[in-house]
PDB file of C-alpha atoms in Angstrom:
ATOM      1  CA  MET A1102       0.000   0.000   0.000  1.00  0.00           C
ATOM      2  CA  ARG A1103       1.368   3.433  -0.953  1.00  0.00           C
ATOM      3  CA  ASP A1104       1.563   6.400   1.332  1.00  0.00           C
ATOM      4  CA  HIS A1105      -0.383   9.391   0.149  1.00  0.00           C
ATOM      5  CA  PRO A1106       0.400  13.007   0.901  1.00  0.00           C
ATOM      6  CA  HIS A1107      -1.338  14.330   3.980  1.00  0.00           C
ATOM      7  CA  GLY A1108      -2.642  10.841   4.780  1.00  0.00           C
ATOM      8  CA  ARG A1109      -5.502  11.179   2.250  1.00  0.00           C
ATOM      9  CA  LYS A1110      -6.461   8.508  -0.218  1.00  0.00           C
ATOM     10  CA  PRO A1111      -6.783   9.544  -3.837  1.00  0.00           C
ATOM     11  CA  HIS A1112     -10.318   9.798  -5.146  1.00  0.00           C
ATOM     12  CA  PRO A1113     -11.606   6.990  -7.355  1.00  0.00           C
ATOM     13  CA  ASP A1114     -11.519   7.415 -11.137  1.00  0.00           C
ATOM     14  CA  VAL A1115     -15.310   7.579 -11.124  1.00  0.00           C
ATOM     15  CA  TRP A1116     -17.209   8.982  -8.140  1.00  0.00           C
ATOM     16  CA  THR A1117     -20.905   8.161  -7.916  1.00  0.00           C
ATOM     17  CA  GLY A1118     -23.604   9.341  -5.601  1.00  0.00           C
ATOM     18  CA  ARG A1119     -27.363   9.394  -5.438  1.00  0.00           C
ATOM     19  CA  ALA A1120     -30.317  10.728  -3.542  1.00  0.00           C
ATOM     20  CA  THR A1121     -33.740   9.141  -3.182  1.00  0.00           C
ATOM     21  CA  ASN A1122     -37.168  10.408  -2.191  1.00  0.00           C
ATOM     22  CA  ARG A1123     -39.484   7.604  -1.116  1.00  0.00           C
ATOM     23  CA  VAL A1124     -42.411  10.027  -0.673  1.00  0.00           C
ATOM     24  CA  GLN A1125     -42.546  10.298  -4.464  1.00  0.00           C
ATOM     25  CA  TRP A1126     -43.764   6.687  -4.543  1.00  0.00           C
ATOM     26  CA  LEU A1127     -46.931   7.796  -2.731  1.00  0.00           C
ATOM     27  CA  LEU A1128     -47.559  10.414  -5.411  1.00  0.00           C
ATOM     28  CA  ALA A1129     -46.976   7.764  -8.077  1.00  0.00           C
ATOM     29  CA  LEU A1130     -49.614   5.600  -6.391  1.00  0.00           C
ATOM     30  CA  ALA A1131     -52.038   8.543  -6.500  1.00  0.00           C
ATOM     31  CA  GLY A1132     -51.369   8.844 -10.238  1.00  0.00           C
ATOM     32  CA  ALA A1133     -52.001   5.129 -10.714  1.00  0.00           C
ATOM     33  CA  ALA A1134     -55.245   5.416  -8.717  1.00  0.00           C
ATOM     34  CA  CYS A1135     -56.388   8.298 -10.922  1.00  0.00           C
ATOM     35  CA  MET A1136     -55.698   6.197 -14.018  1.00  0.00           C
ATOM     36  CA  ALA A1137     -57.595   3.267 -12.498  1.00  0.00           C
ATOM     37  CA  LEU A1138     -60.547   5.562 -11.830  1.00  0.00           C
ATOM     38  CA  GLY A1139     -60.554   6.683 -15.460  1.00  0.00           C
ATOM     39  CA  ILE A1140     -60.399   3.106 -16.713  1.00  0.00           C
ATOM     40  CA  GLY A1141     -63.114   2.077 -14.263  1.00  0.00           C
ATOM     41  CA  LEU A1142     -65.364   4.870 -15.513  1.00  0.00           C
ATOM     42  CA  ALA A1143     -64.799   3.783 -19.103  1.00  0.00           C
ATOM     43  CA  VAL A1144     -65.432   0.084 -18.516  1.00  0.00           C
ATOM     44  CA  ASP A1145     -68.277   0.025 -16.053  1.00  0.00           C
ATOM     45  CA  SER A1146     -70.077   3.312 -16.074  1.00  0.00           C
ATOM     46  CA  ALA A1147     -73.519   4.076 -14.788  1.00  0.00           C
ATOM     47  CA  TRP A1148     -72.980   7.648 -15.982  1.00  0.00           C
ATOM     48  CA  THR A1149     -76.288   9.274 -16.836  1.00  0.00           C
ATOM     49  CA  GLY A1150     -75.049  12.731 -17.854  1.00  0.00           C
ATOM     50  CA  GLY A1151     -74.390  11.844 -21.497  1.00  0.00           C
ATOM     51  CA  LEU A1152     -71.480  10.583 -23.570  1.00  0.00           C
ATOM     52  CA  ALA A1153     -69.436  13.815 -23.830  1.00  0.00           C
ATOM     53  CA  PRO A1154     -69.053  14.337 -20.051  1.00  0.00           C
ATOM     54  CA  LEU A1155     -68.165  10.639 -19.632  1.00  0.00           C
ATOM     55  CA  VAL A1156     -65.458  10.836 -22.297  1.00  0.00           C
ATOM     56  CA  MET A1157     -64.098  14.039 -20.763  1.00  0.00           C
ATOM     57  CA  ALA A1158     -64.012  12.430 -17.301  1.00  0.00           C
ATOM     58  CA  VAL A1159     -62.292   9.271 -18.574  1.00  0.00           C
ATOM     59  CA  VAL A1160     -59.723  11.143 -20.654  1.00  0.00           C
ATOM     60  CA  GLY A1161     -59.124  13.648 -17.850  1.00  0.00           C
ATOM     61  CA  CYS A1162     -58.557  10.974 -15.217  1.00  0.00           C
ATOM     62  CA  ILE A1163     -56.243   8.930 -17.428  1.00  0.00           C
ATOM     63  CA  ALA A1164     -54.272  11.987 -18.599  1.00  0.00           C
ATOM     64  CA  ALA A1165     -53.905  13.359 -15.071  1.00  0.00           C
ATOM     65  CA  GLY A1166     -52.914   9.919 -13.794  1.00  0.00           C
ATOM     66  CA  LEU A1167     -50.247   9.507 -16.483  1.00  0.00           C
ATOM     67  CA  LEU A1168     -48.822  12.962 -15.822  1.00  0.00           C
ATOM     68  CA  VAL A1169     -48.635  12.406 -12.077  1.00  0.00           C
ATOM     69  CA  LEU A1170     -47.358   8.825 -12.405  1.00  0.00           C
ATOM     70  CA  PHE A1171     -44.567   9.474 -14.876  1.00  0.00           C
ATOM     71  CA  GLY A1172     -43.780  12.939 -13.542  1.00  0.00           C
ATOM     72  CA  THR A1173     -43.146  11.579 -10.081  1.00  0.00           C
ATOM     73  CA  LEU A1174     -41.329   8.412 -11.160  1.00  0.00           C
ATOM     74  CA  ALA A1175     -38.879  10.551 -13.134  1.00  0.00           C
ATOM     75  CA  PHE A1176     -37.779  12.183  -9.885  1.00  0.00           C
ATOM     76  CA  VAL A1177     -37.847   9.333  -7.369  1.00  0.00           C
ATOM     77  CA  HIS A1178     -34.055   9.470  -7.345  1.00  0.00           C
ATOM     78  CA  VAL A1179     -31.098  11.214  -8.912  1.00  0.00           C
ATOM     79  CA  ALA A1180     -27.734   9.666  -9.750  1.00  0.00           C
ATOM     80  CA  LEU A1181     -24.572  11.730 -10.022  1.00  0.00           C
ATOM     81  CA  LYS A1182     -21.368  10.533 -11.682  1.00  0.00           C
ATOM     82  CA  VAL A1183     -18.082  12.429 -11.790  1.00  0.00           C
ATOM     83  CA  ASP A1184     -15.312  11.025 -13.963  1.00  0.00           C
ATOM     84  CA  GLN A1185     -12.095  12.514 -15.363  1.00  0.00           C
ATOM     85  CA  GLU A1186     -13.921  14.430 -18.108  1.00  0.00           C
ATOM     86  CA  CYS A1187     -17.394  15.411 -16.928  1.00  0.00           C
ATOM     87  CA  LEU A1188     -20.157  15.371 -14.366  1.00  0.00           C
ATOM     88  CA  GLU A1189     -23.360  13.582 -15.321  1.00  0.00           C
ATOM     89  CA  VAL A1190     -26.740  13.814 -13.601  1.00  0.00           C
ATOM     90  CA  ARG A1191     -29.448  11.253 -14.363  1.00  0.00           C
ATOM     91  CA  CYS A1192     -32.973  11.298 -12.967  1.00  0.00           C
ATOM     92  CA  GLY A1193     -35.380   8.442 -12.321  1.00  0.00           C
ATOM     93  CA  HIS A1194     -35.173   4.828 -13.363  1.00  0.00           C
ATOM     94  CA  ILE A1195     -34.574   5.441 -17.051  1.00  0.00           C
ATOM     95  CA  GLY A1196     -32.110   8.278 -16.521  1.00  0.00           C
ATOM     96  CA  VAL A1197     -34.167  11.023 -18.130  1.00  0.00           C
ATOM     97  CA  PRO A1198     -33.842  13.933 -17.858  1.00  0.00           C
ATOM     98  CA  ARG A1199     -30.066  13.785 -18.017  1.00  0.00           C
ATOM     99  CA  ARG A1200     -27.466  16.543 -17.988  1.00  0.00           C
ATOM    100  CA  ARG A1201     -23.810  16.149 -18.818  1.00  0.00           C
ATOM    101  CA  ILE A1202     -21.434  19.000 -17.880  1.00  0.00           C
ATOM    102  CA  PRO A1203     -17.792  18.808 -19.016  1.00  0.00           C
ATOM    103  CA  LEU A1204     -15.322  19.657 -16.246  1.00  0.00           C
ATOM    104  CA  SER A1205     -13.856  22.283 -18.568  1.00  0.00           C
ATOM    105  CA  GLU A1206     -17.110  24.267 -18.129  1.00  0.00           C
ATOM    106  CA  ILE A1207     -17.030  24.110 -14.302  1.00  0.00           C
ATOM    107  CA  VAL A1208     -15.327  26.951 -12.421  1.00  0.00           C
ATOM    108  CA  GLY A1209     -15.947  25.629  -8.908  1.00  0.00           C
ATOM    109  CA  ALA A1210     -18.195  23.603  -6.619  1.00  0.00           C
ATOM    110  CA  ASP A1211     -19.711  24.426  -3.242  1.00  0.00           C
ATOM    111  CA  PHE A1212     -21.372  22.297  -0.565  1.00  0.00           C
ATOM    112  CA  LEU A1213     -24.862  23.266   0.612  1.00  0.00           C
ATOM    113  CA  PRO A1214     -25.939  21.667   3.908  1.00  0.00           C
ATOM    114  CA  LEU A1215     -29.631  22.191   3.148  1.00  0.00           C
ATOM    115  CA  VAL A1216     -31.460  22.356  -0.160  1.00  0.00           C
ATOM    116  CA  THR A1217     -35.244  22.219   0.034  1.00  0.00           C
ATOM    117  CA  PRO A1218     -37.921  21.887  -2.645  1.00  0.00           C
ATOM    118  CA  ARG A1219     -39.430  25.068  -1.211  1.00  0.00           C
ATOM    119  CA  HIS A1220     -36.340  27.047  -2.278  1.00  0.00           C
ATOM    120  CA  TRP A1221     -36.820  25.889  -5.861  1.00  0.00           C
ATOM    121  CA  GLY A1222     -40.605  25.727  -6.183  1.00  0.00           C
ATOM    122  CA  GLY A1223     -40.967  21.968  -5.787  1.00  0.00           C
ATOM    123  CA  TRP A1224     -39.324  18.682  -6.666  1.00  0.00           C
ATOM    124  CA  GLY A1225     -37.862  17.971 -10.051  1.00  0.00           C
ATOM    125  CA  TYR A1226     -35.727  19.700 -12.636  1.00  0.00           C
ATOM    126  CA  ARG A1227     -36.068  23.394 -11.823  1.00  0.00           C
ATOM    127  CA  TRP A1228     -34.953  26.720 -13.253  1.00  0.00           C
ATOM    128  CA  ARG A1229     -35.139  30.107 -11.604  1.00  0.00           C
ATOM    129  CA  PRO A1230     -33.613  33.172 -13.219  1.00  0.00           C
ATOM    130  CA  ASP A1231     -32.198  34.419  -9.915  1.00  0.00           C
ATOM    131  CA  LYS A1232     -30.827  31.035  -8.761  1.00  0.00           C
ATOM    132  CA  GLY A1233     -29.937  28.968 -11.831  1.00  0.00           C
ATOM    133  CA  THR A1234     -30.897  25.367 -12.532  1.00  0.00           C
ATOM    134  CA  ALA A1235     -31.394  22.536 -10.048  1.00  0.00           C
ATOM    135  CA  VAL A1236     -32.330  18.896  -9.740  1.00  0.00           C
ATOM    136  CA  VAL A1237     -34.123  18.561  -6.410  1.00  0.00           C
ATOM    137  CA  VAL A1238     -35.443  15.133  -5.406  1.00  0.00           C
ATOM    138  CA  ARG A1239     -35.467  15.581  -1.649  1.00  0.00           C
ATOM    139  CA  ARG A1240     -34.681  17.933   1.172  1.00  0.00           C
ATOM    140  CA  GLY A1241     -31.101  17.719   2.381  1.00  0.00           C
ATOM    141  CA  GLU A1242     -27.522  18.287   1.406  1.00  0.00           C
ATOM    142  CA  GLY A1243     -26.485  19.163  -2.098  1.00  0.00           C
ATOM    143  CA  LEU A1244     -23.824  20.725  -4.231  1.00  0.00           C
ATOM    144  CA  VAL A1245     -23.733  23.850  -6.370  1.00  0.00           C
ATOM    145  CA  LEU A1246     -21.632  23.950  -9.492  1.00  0.00           C
ATOM    146  CA  ARG A1247     -20.424  27.353 -10.622  1.00  0.00           C
ATOM    147  CA  LEU A1248     -20.197  27.280 -14.403  1.00  0.00           C
ATOM    148  CA  GLY A1249     -17.965  29.342 -16.656  1.00  0.00           C
ATOM    149  CA  ASP A1250     -20.923  31.114 -18.264  1.00  0.00           C
ATOM    150  CA  GLY A1251     -21.963  32.578 -14.894  1.00  0.00           C
ATOM    151  CA  HIS A1252     -24.815  30.125 -14.277  1.00  0.00           C
ATOM    152  CA  THR A1253     -25.131  27.671 -11.404  1.00  0.00           C
ATOM    153  CA  PHE A1254     -26.364  24.083 -11.278  1.00  0.00           C
ATOM    154  CA  THR A1255     -27.566  22.630  -7.959  1.00  0.00           C
ATOM    155  CA  VAL A1256     -28.083  18.911  -7.252  1.00  0.00           C
ATOM    156  CA  THR A1257     -29.352  17.200  -4.112  1.00  0.00           C
ATOM    157  CA  VAL A1258     -27.136  14.190  -3.525  1.00  0.00           C
ATOM    158  CA  ASP A1259     -26.006  12.149  -0.536  1.00  0.00           C
ATOM    159  CA  ASP A1260     -22.416  12.825   0.575  1.00  0.00           C
ATOM    160  CA  ALA A1261     -22.317  16.081  -1.362  1.00  0.00           C
ATOM    161  CA  GLU A1262     -19.164  17.133   0.518  1.00  0.00           C
ATOM    162  CA  ALA A1263     -17.266  14.210  -1.028  1.00  0.00           C
ATOM    163  CA  ALA A1264     -18.585  15.158  -4.468  1.00  0.00           C
ATOM    164  CA  VAL A1265     -17.349  18.730  -3.994  1.00  0.00           C
ATOM    165  CA  ARG A1266     -13.894  17.464  -2.923  1.00  0.00           C
ATOM    166  CA  VAL A1267     -13.664  15.197  -5.983  1.00  0.00           C
ATOM    167  CA  ILE A1268     -14.755  17.957  -8.362  1.00  0.00           C
ATOM    168  CA  GLU A1269     -12.367  20.505  -6.834  1.00  0.00           C
ATOM    169  CA  GLU A1270      -9.479  18.012  -7.015  1.00  0.00           C
ATOM    170  CA  ARG A1271     -10.251  17.257 -10.659  1.00  0.00           C
ATOM    171  CA  LEU A1272     -10.398  20.978 -11.433  1.00  0.00           C
ATOM    172  CA  ARG A1273      -7.007  21.540  -9.739  1.00  0.00           C
ATOM    173  CA  THR A1274      -5.520  18.600 -11.663  1.00  0.00           C
ATOM    174  CA  ARG A1275      -6.857  19.987 -14.959  1.00  0.00           C
ATOM    175  CA  THR A1276      -5.533  23.472 -14.162  1.00  0.00           C
ATOM    176  CA  ALA A1277      -2.111  22.096 -13.174  1.00  0.00           C
ATOM    177  CA  GLY A1278      -2.063  19.986 -16.355  1.00  0.00           C
ATOM    178  CA  THR A1279      -2.721  22.986 -18.591  1.00  0.00           C
ATOM    179  CA  ALA A1280      -0.152  25.134 -16.762  1.00  0.00           C
ATOM    180  CA  LEU A1281       2.706  22.714 -17.579  1.00  0.00           C
TER     181      LEU A1281
END
């Protein structure tokens, strides 16, 4: 085993982290229940108000259910990956929406001990002109990337302090490499 300066281990080639919000599953169940209501109305309806209101109710319930179901499942968790070239954020089980930010576009990273959905207007992929862009899946710690174009990108992720250390180290390594 090698000795490392200052007694610190080097960071892995690829750092990964994630954050999960189990409450989102309850919202997904509400979306599924809304869809079931719409299907139930369509299949076995004793609706006496006419065909047009029935169709509107069925379509409305199914559409609302799909929006809630897929909208919440997309933000049940977020996965963050930092490698030698970029930082990648993937949301939900299929990884969409996804954002890939080359390290060459990152100026710095900061740790935030508390990021809340209330600060950003809710869960999900958010943009606010005064704050930048964020992926917020739960209340808790997160990191803020300062980008070269003056924008910021905030992500809620477990062990955000480690992510900030890895990003800062990679940025120092890149800067030292270009200075040679």
